[in-house]
Coordinates of C-alpha atoms in Angstrom, one line a residue:
M1 CA 0.0 0.0 0.0
S2 CA 1.3 3.5 -0.8
T3 CA 2.1 5.5 2.2
D4 CA 1.8 8.8 0.4
T5 CA -0.7 11.2 2.0
K6 CA -3.1 12.4 -0.7
R7 CA -3.9 16.1 -0.9
P8 CA -7.6 16.8 -0.9
L9 CA -8.9 18.6 -4.0
T10 CA -9.6 22.3 -3.7
L11 CA -11.6 25.0 -5.6
R12 CA -8.3 25.9 -7.3
D13 CA -8.1 22.4 -8.9
V14 CA -11.6 22.8 -10.3
S15 CA -10.9 26.3 -11.4
E16 CA -7.8 25.2 -13.3
A17 CA -9.6 22.2 -14.9
S18 CA -12.6 24.3 -16.0
G19 CA -10.7 27.4 -17.0
V20 CA -12.8 29.8 -14.8
S21 CA -12.0 31.7 -11.6
E22 CA -12.3 30.1 -8.1
M23 CA -15.1 32.6 -7.3
T24 CA -17.1 31.4 -10.3
V25 CA -16.5 27.8 -9.3
S26 CA -17.7 28.6 -5.8
R27 CA -20.9 30.3 -7.2
V28 CA -21.7 27.3 -9.4
L29 CA -21.1 24.7 -6.6
R30 CA -23.2 26.7 -4.2
N31 CA -25.8 27.5 -6.9
R32 CA -25.4 31.2 -6.2
G33 CA -25.0 34.2 -8.5
D34 CA -25.4 34.8 -12.2
V35 CA -23.4 32.2 -14.1
S36 CA -24.1 31.2 -17.8
D37 CA -25.4 27.8 -18.5
S38 CA -22.3 26.8 -20.5
T39 CA -20.0 27.9 -17.7
R40 CA -22.1 26.1 -15.1
E41 CA -22.0 22.9 -17.2
R42 CA -18.2 23.2 -17.7
V43 CA -17.6 23.6 -14.0
L44 CA -19.9 20.8 -12.9
A45 CA -18.3 18.5 -15.5
A46 CA -14.8 19.3 -14.3
A47 CA -15.8 18.8 -10.7
K48 CA -17.4 15.5 -11.4
E49 CA -14.5 14.2 -13.5
L50 CA -12.0 15.2 -10.7
G51 CA -14.2 13.8 -8.0
Y52 CA -14.3 17.1 -6.2
V53 CA -16.7 17.4 -3.2
P54 CA -17.3 20.8 -1.5
N55 CA -16.3 21.1 2.1
K56 CA -19.3 21.9 4.4
I57 CA -17.1 22.6 7.3
A58 CA -16.5 26.4 7.8
G59 CA -13.9 27.9 5.6
A60 CA -11.5 28.6 8.5
L61 CA -11.6 24.9 9.3
A62 CA -11.2 23.8 5.7
S63 CA -8.2 21.5 6.4
S64 CA -9.8 19.8 9.4
R65 CA -11.7 16.5 9.5
V66 CA -14.4 15.2 11.8
N67 CA -14.1 12.0 13.7
L68 CA -16.7 10.2 11.6
V69 CA -16.2 7.1 9.4
A70 CA -18.7 7.0 6.5
V71 CA -20.1 3.5 6.2
I72 CA -22.0 3.1 2.9
I73 CA -24.0 -0.1 2.4
P74 CA -26.7 -1.2 0.0
S75 CA -29.4 -2.2 2.5
L76 CA -30.5 -2.4 6.1
K77 CA -33.3 -4.8 5.3
N78 CA -30.8 -7.5 4.3
M79 CA -29.6 -9.3 7.5
V80 CA -26.1 -9.4 6.1
F81 CA -25.2 -5.8 6.8
P82 CA -26.2 -5.3 10.4
E83 CA -23.6 -7.9 11.3
V84 CA -21.0 -6.0 9.3
L85 CA -21.9 -2.8 11.2
S86 CA -21.5 -4.7 14.5
G87 CA -18.0 -5.7 13.5
I88 CA -17.1 -2.1 12.6
N89 CA -18.6 -0.7 15.8
E90 CA -16.7 -3.2 17.9
V91 CA -13.4 -1.8 16.7
L92 CA -14.3 1.9 16.5
E93 CA -15.9 2.1 20.0
D94 CA -12.4 1.9 21.5
T95 CA -11.3 5.0 19.4
E96 CA -12.6 8.5 19.0
L97 CA -14.1 7.5 15.6
Q98 CA -17.8 7.1 15.1
P99 CA -19.4 5.3 12.2
V100 CA -22.2 7.1 10.3
V101 CA -24.3 5.0 7.9
G102 CA -25.6 5.7 4.4
V103 CA -27.8 3.3 2.4
T104 CA -27.8 3.1 -1.4
D105 CA -30.5 0.5 -2.1
Y106 CA -28.1 -1.1 -4.7
Q107 CA -28.6 2.0 -6.9
P108 CA -25.3 3.4 -8.4
E109 CA -26.8 6.9 -8.7
K110 CA -28.0 6.9 -5.1
E111 CA -24.5 5.7 -4.0
E112 CA -23.1 8.8 -5.8
R113 CA -25.5 11.1 -3.9
V114 CA -24.8 9.4 -0.5
L115 CA -21.1 9.5 -1.0
Y116 CA -21.1 13.1 -2.1
E117 CA -23.1 14.2 0.9
M118 CA -20.9 12.2 3.3
L119 CA -17.6 13.3 1.9
S120 CA -18.8 17.0 2.0
W121 CA -18.7 16.7 5.8
R122 CA -15.0 15.6 5.6
P123 CA -15.1 12.2 7.4
S124 CA -11.8 10.6 8.5
G125 CA -12.4 7.5 6.4
V126 CA -14.8 5.6 4.2
I127 CA -16.0 2.0 4.4
I128 CA -18.1 1.1 1.3
A129 CA -19.7 -2.1 0.2
G130 CA -18.6 -3.6 -3.1
L131 CA -16.0 -2.9 -5.8
E132 CA -18.3 -1.8 -8.6
H133 CA -19.1 1.9 -8.5
S134 CA -19.9 4.6 -11.1
E135 CA -17.0 6.6 -12.5
A136 CA -18.2 9.6 -10.5
S137 CA -18.1 7.6 -7.2
K138 CA -14.7 6.2 -8.1
A139 CA -13.4 9.7 -8.7
M140 CA -14.7 11.0 -5.4
L141 CA -13.2 8.0 -3.5
Q142 CA -9.8 8.4 -5.2
A143 CA -9.8 12.2 -4.6
A144 CA -11.0 12.1 -1.0
G145 CA -7.5 12.0 0.5
I146 CA -8.6 9.7 3.3
P147 CA -8.4 5.9 3.9
V148 CA -11.0 4.0 1.8
V149 CA -11.9 0.4 2.5
E150 CA -14.2 -1.5 0.1
I151 CA -15.8 -4.5 1.7
M152 CA -17.6 -7.8 1.1
D153 CA -15.9 -8.7 -2.2
T154 CA -12.2 -9.2 -3.3
D155 CA -12.9 -10.2 -6.9
G156 CA -11.6 -6.9 -8.5
K157 CA -9.3 -4.0 -8.1
P158 CA -10.0 -1.7 -5.1
V159 CA -9.6 2.1 -5.0
D160 CA -7.5 1.8 -1.9
A161 CA -7.9 -1.2 0.5
V162 CA -10.3 -4.1 0.4
V163 CA -11.7 -6.7 2.8
G164 CA -14.0 -9.5 1.9
I165 CA -14.3 -12.9 0.3
S166 CA -13.9 -14.2 -3.2
H167 CA -17.5 -14.7 -4.3
R168 CA -16.4 -16.6 -7.4
R169 CA -14.5 -19.0 -5.2
A170 CA -17.5 -19.4 -3.0
G171 CA -19.6 -20.4 -6.0
R172 CA -17.0 -22.8 -7.3
E173 CA -16.6 -24.5 -3.9
M174 CA -20.4 -25.0 -3.5
A175 CA -20.7 -26.4 -7.0
A176 CA -17.8 -28.9 -6.3
A177 CA -19.5 -30.0 -3.0
I178 CA -22.9 -30.5 -4.8
L179 CA -21.3 -32.5 -7.6
K180 CA -19.3 -34.6 -5.2
A181 CA -22.5 -35.5 -3.4
G182 CA -23.9 -37.0 -6.6
Y183 CA -26.4 -34.3 -7.7
R184 CA -26.6 -33.6 -11.4
H185 CA -30.0 -32.0 -12.2
I186 CA -29.6 -28.5 -10.7
G187 CA -31.8 -25.4 -10.6
F188 CA -30.8 -21.9 -9.5
L189 CA -33.0 -19.5 -7.7
G190 CA -31.9 -15.9 -6.9
T191 CA -32.3 -12.2 -7.1
K192 CA -32.2 -10.3 -10.4
M193 CA -28.5 -9.8 -10.6
P194 CA -27.5 -6.8 -12.8
L195 CA -26.9 -4.7 -9.7
D196 CA -26.2 -7.5 -7.2
H197 CA -22.6 -8.0 -8.4
R198 CA -21.6 -10.4 -5.6
A199 CA -24.5 -12.8 -6.3
R200 CA -23.6 -12.6 -10.0
K201 CA -20.0 -13.6 -9.3
R202 CA -21.1 -16.5 -7.1
F203 CA -23.3 -17.7 -10.0
E204 CA -20.4 -17.3 -12.4
G205 CA -18.1 -19.4 -10.2
F206 CA -20.8 -22.0 -9.7
T207 CA -21.6 -22.5 -13.4
E208 CA -17.9 -22.6 -14.2
V209 CA -17.3 -25.7 -12.1
L210 CA -20.5 -27.3 -13.3
A211 CA -19.5 -26.7 -17.0
K212 CA -16.2 -28.4 -16.4
A213 CA -18.1 -31.5 -15.2
G214 CA -20.4 -31.4 -18.2
V215 CA -23.4 -30.3 -16.1
E216 CA -25.6 -27.3 -16.9
I217 CA -28.1 -25.4 -14.9
E218 CA -31.4 -26.9 -16.0
D219 CA -33.8 -24.2 -14.7
R220 CA -33.6 -20.7 -13.3
E221 CA -35.9 -18.4 -11.3
F222 CA -35.3 -14.8 -10.3
Y223 CA -37.1 -12.3 -8.1
S224 CA -36.9 -8.7 -6.9
G225 CA -38.5 -7.2 -3.8
G226 CA -41.0 -8.7 -1.4
S227 CA -40.6 -11.1 1.4
A228 CA -37.7 -13.4 0.8
L229 CA -39.3 -16.4 2.7
A230 CA -42.5 -16.1 0.7
K231 CA -40.6 -15.6 -2.6
G232 CA -38.5 -18.7 -1.8
R233 CA -41.7 -20.7 -1.4
E234 CA -43.2 -19.3 -4.6
M235 CA -40.1 -19.7 -6.7
T236 CA -39.5 -23.3 -5.5
E237 CA -43.1 -24.3 -6.3
A238 CA -43.0 -22.7 -9.7
M239 CA -39.6 -24.3 -10.6
L240 CA -40.5 -27.8 -9.5
K241 CA -43.8 -27.7 -11.5
R242 CA -41.8 -26.8 -14.6
S243 CA -38.8 -29.1 -13.9
P244 CA -40.0 -32.0 -11.6
D245 CA -36.8 -34.0 -12.2
L246 CA -34.4 -31.5 -10.5
D247 CA -32.4 -33.1 -7.7
F248 CA -30.7 -29.9 -6.3
L249 CA -31.8 -26.3 -5.8
Y250 CA -29.1 -23.6 -5.2
Y251 CA -30.3 -20.3 -3.8
S252 CA -28.4 -17.1 -4.0
N253 CA -29.2 -16.4 -0.3
D254 CA -30.4 -18.2 2.8
M255 CA -33.7 -16.4 3.2
I256 CA -35.2 -17.6 -0.1
G257 CA -33.5 -21.0 0.5
A258 CA -35.3 -21.2 3.9
G259 CA -38.6 -20.5 2.1
G260 CA -37.8 -23.3 -0.4
L261 CA -37.0 -25.7 2.4
L262 CA -40.3 -25.0 4.2
Y263 CA -42.2 -25.5 1.0
L264 CA -40.5 -28.9 0.4
L265 CA -41.1 -30.1 3.9
D266 CA -44.8 -29.1 3.6
Q267 CA -45.0 -31.2 0.5
G268 CA -43.4 -34.2 2.2
I269 CA -40.5 -34.2 -0.2
D270 CA -37.4 -36.1 1.1
V271 CA -34.6 -33.5 1.7
P272 CA -31.8 -34.1 0.9
G273 CA -32.5 -37.6 -0.5
Q274 CA -34.9 -36.6 -3.3
I275 CA -33.8 -32.9 -3.5
G276 CA -30.8 -31.2 -2.0
L277 CA -30.7 -27.5 -1.1
A278 CA -28.1 -24.9 -0.4
G279 CA -28.1 -21.1 0.2
F280 CA -25.5 -18.5 1.0
N281 CA -24.7 -16.2 4.0
G282 CA -24.9 -18.4 7.1
V283 CA -27.8 -16.4 8.6
E284 CA -28.0 -17.2 12.3
L285 CA -31.8 -16.5 12.5
L286 CA -32.4 -19.6 10.4
Q287 CA -30.9 -22.0 12.9
G288 CA -34.4 -22.5 14.3
L289 CA -35.6 -24.1 11.1
P290 CA -36.9 -27.7 11.3
R291 CA -33.8 -28.7 9.3
Q292 CA -30.5 -26.8 8.9
L293 CA -30.0 -25.3 5.5
A294 CA -26.7 -26.0 3.8
T295 CA -24.9 -22.7 3.4
M296 CA -21.7 -20.8 3.4
D297 CA -20.7 -18.1 5.9
A298 CA -19.8 -14.8 4.3
C299 CA -17.5 -13.8 7.3
R300 CA -19.6 -10.7 7.9
L301 CA -18.5 -9.8 11.4
E302 CA -14.8 -10.3 10.6
I303 CA -15.1 -8.2 7.5
G304 CA -16.5 -5.3 9.6
R305 CA -13.8 -5.7 12.2
K306 CA -10.9 -5.9 9.6
A307 CA -12.2 -2.8 7.7
A308 CA -12.4 -0.7 10.8
E309 CA -9.0 -1.9 11.9
I310 CA -7.5 -0.7 8.6
I311 CA -9.1 2.7 9.0
S312 CA -8.1 3.1 12.6
A313 CA -4.5 2.0 11.9
R314 CA -4.1 4.2 8.9
L315 CA -5.3 7.3 10.8
A316 CA -3.0 6.5 13.7
D317 CA 0.0 6.2 11.5
P318 CA -0.4 7.2 7.8
T319 CA 3.2 6.0 7.1
A320 CA 2.8 2.5 8.5
E321 CA 2.8 -0.5 6.2
I322 CA -0.7 -2.0 6.5
E323 CA -2.1 -4.9 4.5
S324 CA -4.4 -3.5 1.8
K325 CA -6.1 -6.7 0.6
I326 CA -7.6 -9.1 3.1
T327 CA -9.4 -12.1 1.6
L328 CA -11.2 -14.2 4.2
T329 CA -12.1 -17.8 3.7
P330 CA -15.7 -18.9 4.2
K331 CA -16.5 -22.6 4.8
I332 CA -19.4 -24.7 3.7
S333 CA -21.9 -25.8 6.4
Y334 CA -23.6 -28.9 5.1
G335 CA -26.5 -28.8 7.5
D336 CA -29.3 -31.2 6.8
T337 CA -29.9 -30.4 3.2
L338 CA -26.7 -31.4 1.4
K339 CA -25.6 -35.0 1.4
R340 CA -22.1 -35.8 2.6
W341 CA -20.1 -38.2 0.5

């Protein structure tokens, strides 16, 4: 990791990039004064390309930062992220730093707005979910001049530091376990994946291993929104009516997997003899199910801890050599729904 301390961007940088005065740049960014549309567009374009974010702290304190760590996640409804936040808080509660949370709802344009607002308050660091961001968000992260830790996923190139798991590897390992148990007629049930990059990568790793064994996904079912348990029931019923010969169902997360399990048990179907099941995330809430769903832990608590440790250590000593890429290793839990060989 580079130990160079980045210089935060200033009005002068935007002024030079857009070819207008700092006063004009200030007017445009504060939406004040009489500025032509062409000049306004040129200034806003330059600011966006540079990743410049105005400083909401008073001008006299322009070089200062607040003891906040911006934590930007896609959802609070998803049970994955509260555990990540717990890990972050565990580490930061022993420091002067305080996490403040923003939610993006998996929308890149909303992530831009949340990041812009948070950076304008000059936090001491940023922890942000995922490696896929818009060009504007990447520019802001690169220009922030503070420690940035991207979390959950290590399949890609980070802006600064990254902590997570390889989701492609997670998909590959689950596929290998399913094949080794003797299942060959496999269906996949999951969220609509264009913006759920981690689910997409697991699916890619999963199908890669199946293909090498000459096995293809025989049916697919996708959903968006609504109760995951109810959707899991609905999708499982629909899939098995279409494809009654399936012998394994792989779900992109545990909640829809739990819905599928409850449906199969209601129908008196032998699990895992007639049909095997597996999900992803290792959600503790589901340990009270009649049978334990096979799954893979996403190392959520540890991801939160490690990310906060990087931020804290970098702020304590900006020149210290600190590991910038931490890939954790989740393990398969076979539960009661995946046959052991």
